[in-house]
Short mmCIF file of C-alpha atoms in Angstrom, two decimals:
data_model
loop_
_atom_site.label_atom_id
_atom_site.label_comp_id
_atom_site.label_asym_id
_atom_site.label_seq_id
_atom_site.Cartn_x
_atom_site.Cartn_y
_atom_site.Cartn_z
CA MET A 264 18.49 -18.71 20.16
CA ILE A 265 15.14 -17.00 19.90
CA TYR A 266 13.14 -20.22 20.13
CA PRO A 267 13.81 -23.83 21.29
CA ASP A 268 16.71 -24.84 19.04
CA GLY A 269 16.87 -21.79 16.76
CA SER A 270 15.96 -23.64 13.74
CA PHE A 271 13.59 -22.31 11.13
CA PHE A 272 11.32 -25.24 11.78
CA SER A 273 11.05 -24.64 15.40
CA ILE A 274 10.27 -20.91 14.96
CA PHE A 275 7.71 -21.62 12.23
CA THR A 276 6.10 -24.35 14.43
CA LEU A 277 5.77 -21.95 17.31
CA VAL A 278 4.47 -18.96 15.28
CA SER A 279 1.93 -21.29 13.46
CA LEU A 280 0.65 -23.04 16.52
CA ARG A 281 0.15 -19.75 18.29
CA TYR A 282 -1.70 -18.13 15.41
CA ILE A 283 -3.89 -21.19 14.66
CA LEU A 284 -4.80 -21.62 18.26
CA LEU A 285 -5.57 -17.94 18.92
CA ALA A 286 -7.29 -17.06 15.71
CA GLY A 287 -8.91 -20.48 15.42
CA LEU A 288 -10.32 -20.29 19.02
CA ALA A 289 -11.57 -16.76 18.40
CA PHE A 290 -13.27 -17.83 15.22
CA PHE A 291 -14.84 -20.89 16.77
CA ILE A 292 -16.26 -18.96 19.67
CA TRP A 293 -17.56 -15.97 17.94
CA TYR A 294 -18.27 -17.21 14.30
CA VAL A 295 -19.55 -20.74 15.26
CA LEU A 296 -20.44 -21.36 18.87
CA ARG A 297 -22.00 -18.04 19.87
CA LYS A 298 -22.79 -16.71 16.39
CA ARG A 299 -26.53 -16.60 16.64
CA LYS A 300 -26.68 -15.36 20.22
CA ILE A 301 -24.37 -12.43 19.69
CA ALA A 302 -24.89 -11.55 16.10
CA PHE A 303 -26.69 -8.42 16.98
CA ARG A 304 -23.53 -7.05 18.66
CA LYS A 305 -21.28 -7.66 15.69
CA ILE A 306 -19.55 -4.36 14.62
CA GLN A 307 -20.71 -4.89 10.98
CA LEU A 308 -23.86 -6.92 11.17
CA ARG A 309 -23.15 -8.99 8.07
CA PHE A 310 -20.61 -11.79 8.03
CA PRO A 311 -17.69 -12.39 5.58
CA LEU A 312 -18.13 -14.94 2.88
CA GLY A 313 -16.45 -18.29 2.65
CA LYS A 314 -14.04 -17.00 0.02
CA ASP A 315 -12.99 -14.24 2.44
CA TYR A 316 -12.08 -16.65 5.20
CA GLN A 317 -10.07 -18.80 2.60
CA ARG A 318 -8.19 -15.72 1.29
CA GLU A 319 -7.23 -14.60 4.80
CA ILE A 320 -6.03 -18.05 5.88
CA LEU A 321 -4.01 -18.41 2.66
CA TYR A 322 -2.24 -15.00 3.23
CA SER A 323 -1.80 -15.80 6.90
CA ILE A 324 0.15 -18.89 6.00
CA LEU A 325 2.52 -16.83 3.93
CA THR A 326 2.83 -14.29 6.72
CA MET A 327 3.72 -17.04 9.24
CA PHE A 328 6.48 -18.20 6.92
CA ILE A 329 7.91 -14.72 6.64
CA PHE A 330 7.50 -13.90 10.34
CA SER A 331 9.57 -17.10 10.97
CA LEU A 332 12.17 -16.57 8.23
CA ILE A 333 13.30 -13.06 9.35
CA PRO A 334 14.27 -13.94 12.90
CA TRP A 335 15.85 -17.13 11.80
CA LEU A 336 18.04 -15.20 9.21
CA ILE A 337 19.14 -12.71 11.82
CA LEU A 338 19.46 -14.71 14.98
CA GLY A 339 20.45 -17.99 13.33
CA ASN A 340 23.46 -16.38 11.65
CA PRO A 341 26.29 -15.87 14.19
CA GLU A 342 27.92 -13.13 11.90
CA ILE A 343 24.71 -11.10 11.98
CA LYS A 344 23.78 -11.95 15.52
CA LYS A 345 26.88 -10.55 17.00
CA HIS A 346 26.05 -7.12 15.81
CA THR A 347 22.60 -7.15 17.43
CA THR A 348 21.60 -6.12 20.93
CA TRP A 349 20.63 -9.65 21.85
CA TYR A 350 21.66 -10.85 25.32
CA THR A 351 21.05 -14.02 27.37
CA ASP A 352 21.76 -13.10 31.01
CA VAL A 353 18.98 -11.06 32.68
CA ASN A 354 21.61 -9.71 35.16
CA GLU A 355 23.50 -7.97 32.33
CA TYR A 356 20.97 -5.13 32.37
CA GLY A 357 19.16 -5.95 35.53
CA HIS A 358 15.61 -7.03 36.44
CA LEU A 359 14.26 -3.51 36.40
CA TYR A 360 15.26 -3.02 32.76
CA PHE A 361 13.92 -6.51 31.92
CA TRP A 362 10.46 -5.54 32.95
CA LEU A 363 10.59 -1.90 31.66
CA ALA A 364 11.47 -3.16 28.23
CA PHE A 365 7.98 -4.46 27.76
CA PRO A 366 6.21 -1.16 27.78
CA LEU A 367 9.12 0.38 25.88
CA MET A 368 8.67 -2.27 23.18
CA LEU A 369 4.84 -1.55 23.20
CA VAL A 370 5.31 2.15 22.53
CA MET A 371 7.97 1.59 19.84
CA HIS A 372 5.83 -1.02 18.03
CA ASP A 373 2.79 1.32 18.15
CA THR A 374 4.87 4.19 16.72
CA TYR A 375 6.50 2.02 14.11
CA PHE A 376 3.05 0.55 13.05
CA TYR A 377 1.24 4.01 12.83
CA PHE A 378 3.89 5.50 10.51
CA THR A 379 4.58 2.45 8.39
CA HIS A 380 0.74 1.92 8.18
CA ARG A 381 0.12 5.48 6.93
CA LEU A 382 2.91 5.23 4.56
CA MET A 383 1.42 2.08 3.01
CA HIS A 384 -1.80 4.01 2.43
CA HIS A 385 0.02 6.30 0.08
CA PRO A 386 -1.60 5.88 -3.40
CA LYS A 387 1.73 4.74 -4.88
CA LEU A 388 2.29 2.13 -2.33
CA PHE A 389 -1.16 0.94 -1.27
CA LYS A 390 -1.94 -1.58 -4.11
CA LEU A 391 1.57 -3.10 -3.88
CA PHE A 392 1.77 -3.44 -0.12
CA HIS A 393 -1.58 -3.05 1.66
CA LEU A 394 -4.48 -3.78 -0.69
CA VAL A 395 -4.45 -7.61 0.21
CA HIS A 396 -5.08 -6.73 3.87
CA HIS A 397 -7.86 -4.31 2.93
CA LYS A 398 -9.71 -6.88 0.93
CA SER A 399 -11.04 -7.81 4.37
CA THR A 400 -13.46 -4.85 4.59
CA ASN A 401 -15.35 -6.90 7.19
CA PRO A 402 -12.48 -8.69 8.86
CA SER A 403 -12.54 -11.97 10.76
CA PRO A 404 -9.82 -13.19 13.23
CA TRP A 405 -8.04 -14.75 10.23
CA ALA A 406 -7.46 -11.27 8.85
CA ALA A 407 -4.94 -10.69 11.66
CA PHE A 408 -2.12 -11.97 9.59
CA ALA A 409 -3.64 -11.71 6.12
CA PHE A 410 -0.83 -9.60 4.60
CA HIS A 411 0.72 -9.41 1.17
CA PRO A 412 4.30 -10.77 1.54
CA LEU A 413 5.79 -7.32 1.14
CA GLU A 414 3.56 -5.95 3.91
CA ALA A 415 4.51 -8.95 6.08
CA ILE A 416 8.17 -8.01 5.69
CA VAL A 417 7.26 -4.44 6.86
CA GLU A 418 5.28 -5.75 9.78
CA ILE A 419 8.16 -8.02 11.05
CA GLY A 420 10.46 -5.12 10.56
CA ILE A 421 9.76 -4.15 14.14
CA LEU A 422 11.81 -7.08 15.27
CA VAL A 423 14.83 -5.70 13.31
CA VAL A 424 14.27 -2.34 15.03
CA TYR A 425 14.34 -4.04 18.44
CA LEU A 426 17.48 -6.08 17.65
CA PHE A 427 19.48 -3.06 16.58
CA THR A 428 18.30 -0.47 19.15
CA ILE A 429 17.32 -1.78 22.54
CA PRO A 430 18.73 -4.82 24.51
CA VAL A 431 16.35 -7.76 24.19
CA MET A 432 16.43 -11.40 25.19
CA LYS A 433 14.42 -14.40 24.38
CA ALA A 434 11.73 -13.78 26.95
CA HIS A 435 11.12 -10.33 25.57
CA LEU A 436 10.48 -11.51 22.13
CA PHE A 437 8.56 -14.58 23.20
CA PHE A 438 5.97 -12.79 25.38
CA PHE A 439 5.78 -9.51 23.44
CA PHE A 440 4.92 -11.13 20.16
CA LEU A 441 2.44 -13.38 21.84
CA PHE A 442 0.76 -10.19 23.15
CA MET A 443 0.95 -8.67 19.70
CA MET A 444 -0.73 -11.64 18.10
CA VAL A 445 -3.54 -11.64 20.83
CA TYR A 446 -4.19 -7.90 20.26
CA ASN A 447 -4.10 -8.29 16.53
CA VAL A 448 -6.72 -11.11 16.63
CA TYR A 449 -8.88 -8.97 18.96
CA GLY A 450 -8.52 -6.00 16.57
CA HIS A 451 -9.96 -8.10 13.76
CA LEU A 452 -12.48 -10.04 15.75
CA GLY A 453 -15.53 -8.26 14.49
CA TRP A 454 -16.94 -7.81 18.04
CA GLU A 455 -15.91 -5.34 20.77
CA LEU A 456 -14.59 -6.93 23.98
CA TYR A 457 -14.04 -3.63 26.02
CA PRO A 458 -17.07 -2.61 28.03
CA LYS A 459 -19.68 -0.02 27.24
CA ASN A 460 -18.44 3.62 27.50
CA PHE A 461 -14.85 2.42 27.70
CA ASN A 462 -13.98 4.77 24.81
CA ARG A 463 -14.99 7.76 26.94
CA THR A 464 -12.87 6.85 30.00
CA LEU A 465 -9.53 8.43 30.87
CA ILE A 466 -7.69 5.26 29.81
CA GLY A 467 -10.03 4.21 26.98
CA THR A 468 -9.54 7.55 25.22
CA TRP A 469 -6.09 6.49 24.38
CA VAL A 470 -6.62 2.83 23.79
CA ASN A 471 -7.26 1.28 20.37
CA THR A 472 -10.32 -0.95 20.14
CA SER A 473 -11.76 -3.55 17.82
CA ILE A 474 -14.46 -1.01 16.71
CA ASN A 475 -11.81 1.55 15.91
CA HIS A 476 -9.82 -0.85 13.63
CA ASN A 477 -12.89 -2.29 12.13
CA GLN A 478 -13.82 1.21 10.94
CA HIS A 479 -10.37 1.42 9.29
CA HIS A 480 -11.09 -1.74 7.35
CA GLN A 481 -14.57 -0.62 6.34
CA TYR A 482 -13.74 2.91 5.17
CA PHE A 483 -9.92 2.69 4.40
CA THR A 484 -9.27 6.07 6.05
CA GLY A 485 -8.38 7.13 9.52
CA ASN A 486 -7.72 5.05 12.65
CA TYR A 487 -4.19 4.03 11.81
CA GLY A 488 -3.02 2.97 15.34
CA LEU A 489 -2.31 -0.49 16.64
CA TYR A 490 -2.42 -0.44 20.50
CA PHE A 491 -3.05 3.20 21.22
CA LEU A 492 -4.91 6.21 19.73
CA PHE A 493 -2.07 8.67 20.66
CA TRP A 494 -0.68 9.16 17.20
CA ASP A 495 -4.10 9.32 15.66
CA ARG A 496 -5.17 12.05 17.96
CA VAL A 497 -1.84 13.95 17.56
CA PHE A 498 -2.10 13.99 13.79
CA GLY A 499 -5.91 14.31 13.59
CA THR A 500 -6.43 10.90 11.86
CA LEU A 501 -8.90 9.54 14.29
CA ARG A 502 -12.24 9.25 12.55
CA LYS A 503 -14.82 11.78 13.70
CA ASP A 504 -17.52 9.18 13.94
CA TYR A 505 -15.49 6.79 16.03
CA ASP A 506 -17.18 7.53 19.47
CA ASP A 507 -20.65 7.52 17.87
CA LYS A 508 -19.93 4.20 16.31
CA TYR A 509 -18.60 2.76 19.58
CA ASP A 510 -21.71 3.88 21.40
CA GLU A 511 -24.11 2.57 18.72
CA VAL A 512 -22.57 -0.91 18.74
CA MET A 513 -22.44 -1.17 22.51
CA ASN A 514 -25.95 0.11 23.03
CA ARG A 515 -27.66 -2.36 20.60
CA ASN A 516 -29.97 -5.02 21.72
CA ASN A 517 -31.39 -7.96 19.96
CA GLU A 518 -34.95 -6.49 19.61
CA VAL A 519 -33.62 -3.23 17.96
CA VAL A 520 -31.55 -5.02 15.36
CA SER A 521 -34.16 -7.67 14.56
#
């Protein structure tokens, strides 16, 4: 089974605890503990309202339910599971494949996210699928899972892609979705954790940042990637003011802002 005993309760417990701990810890550190000391480095200087946090948490709960339901329905049903690429013995595909599967999953997820994300921005789909998430125009860590239920189904769809395309085992899903959650919380943090000038380095040119995704929430256009900027650069959807915004945020000091 995917998690301890394969039950819906065990999956939901794991997903919920992970999210509450990660998003909650990020919120406590940046929005409570260090709020005054680092406020000048916040990507958008203003802070969300209390009602914004409440909305984000409410929709996050719904998302956690859906993110637990889908794997349970697939892997908890032997008749469905037998048609998947699920395996349990690492020796079946070897240790080399076991480790190479992680970067493969990363590229697959980034590609899946970019194109489904752009599709949900289509005028005929936006209000139905994606508007709830974009109500967080100034996102907090709790916005990471603040999806409309229909969008949550789309987001967990990457699991279905994995289970019917590439061999995966419990460890792959366990650690990959943990990484996904960490990066998603970072992307909605409201502060940048990468260093100054990272966006202009050989690696940073292709890596998505919190500033990049924050711009997407603020302006609704451009910057559709998740982990990387590859597809945004290929299709010309990277915002032209991204580098300038990155430099502006990272070069701020308390005196200038005050």
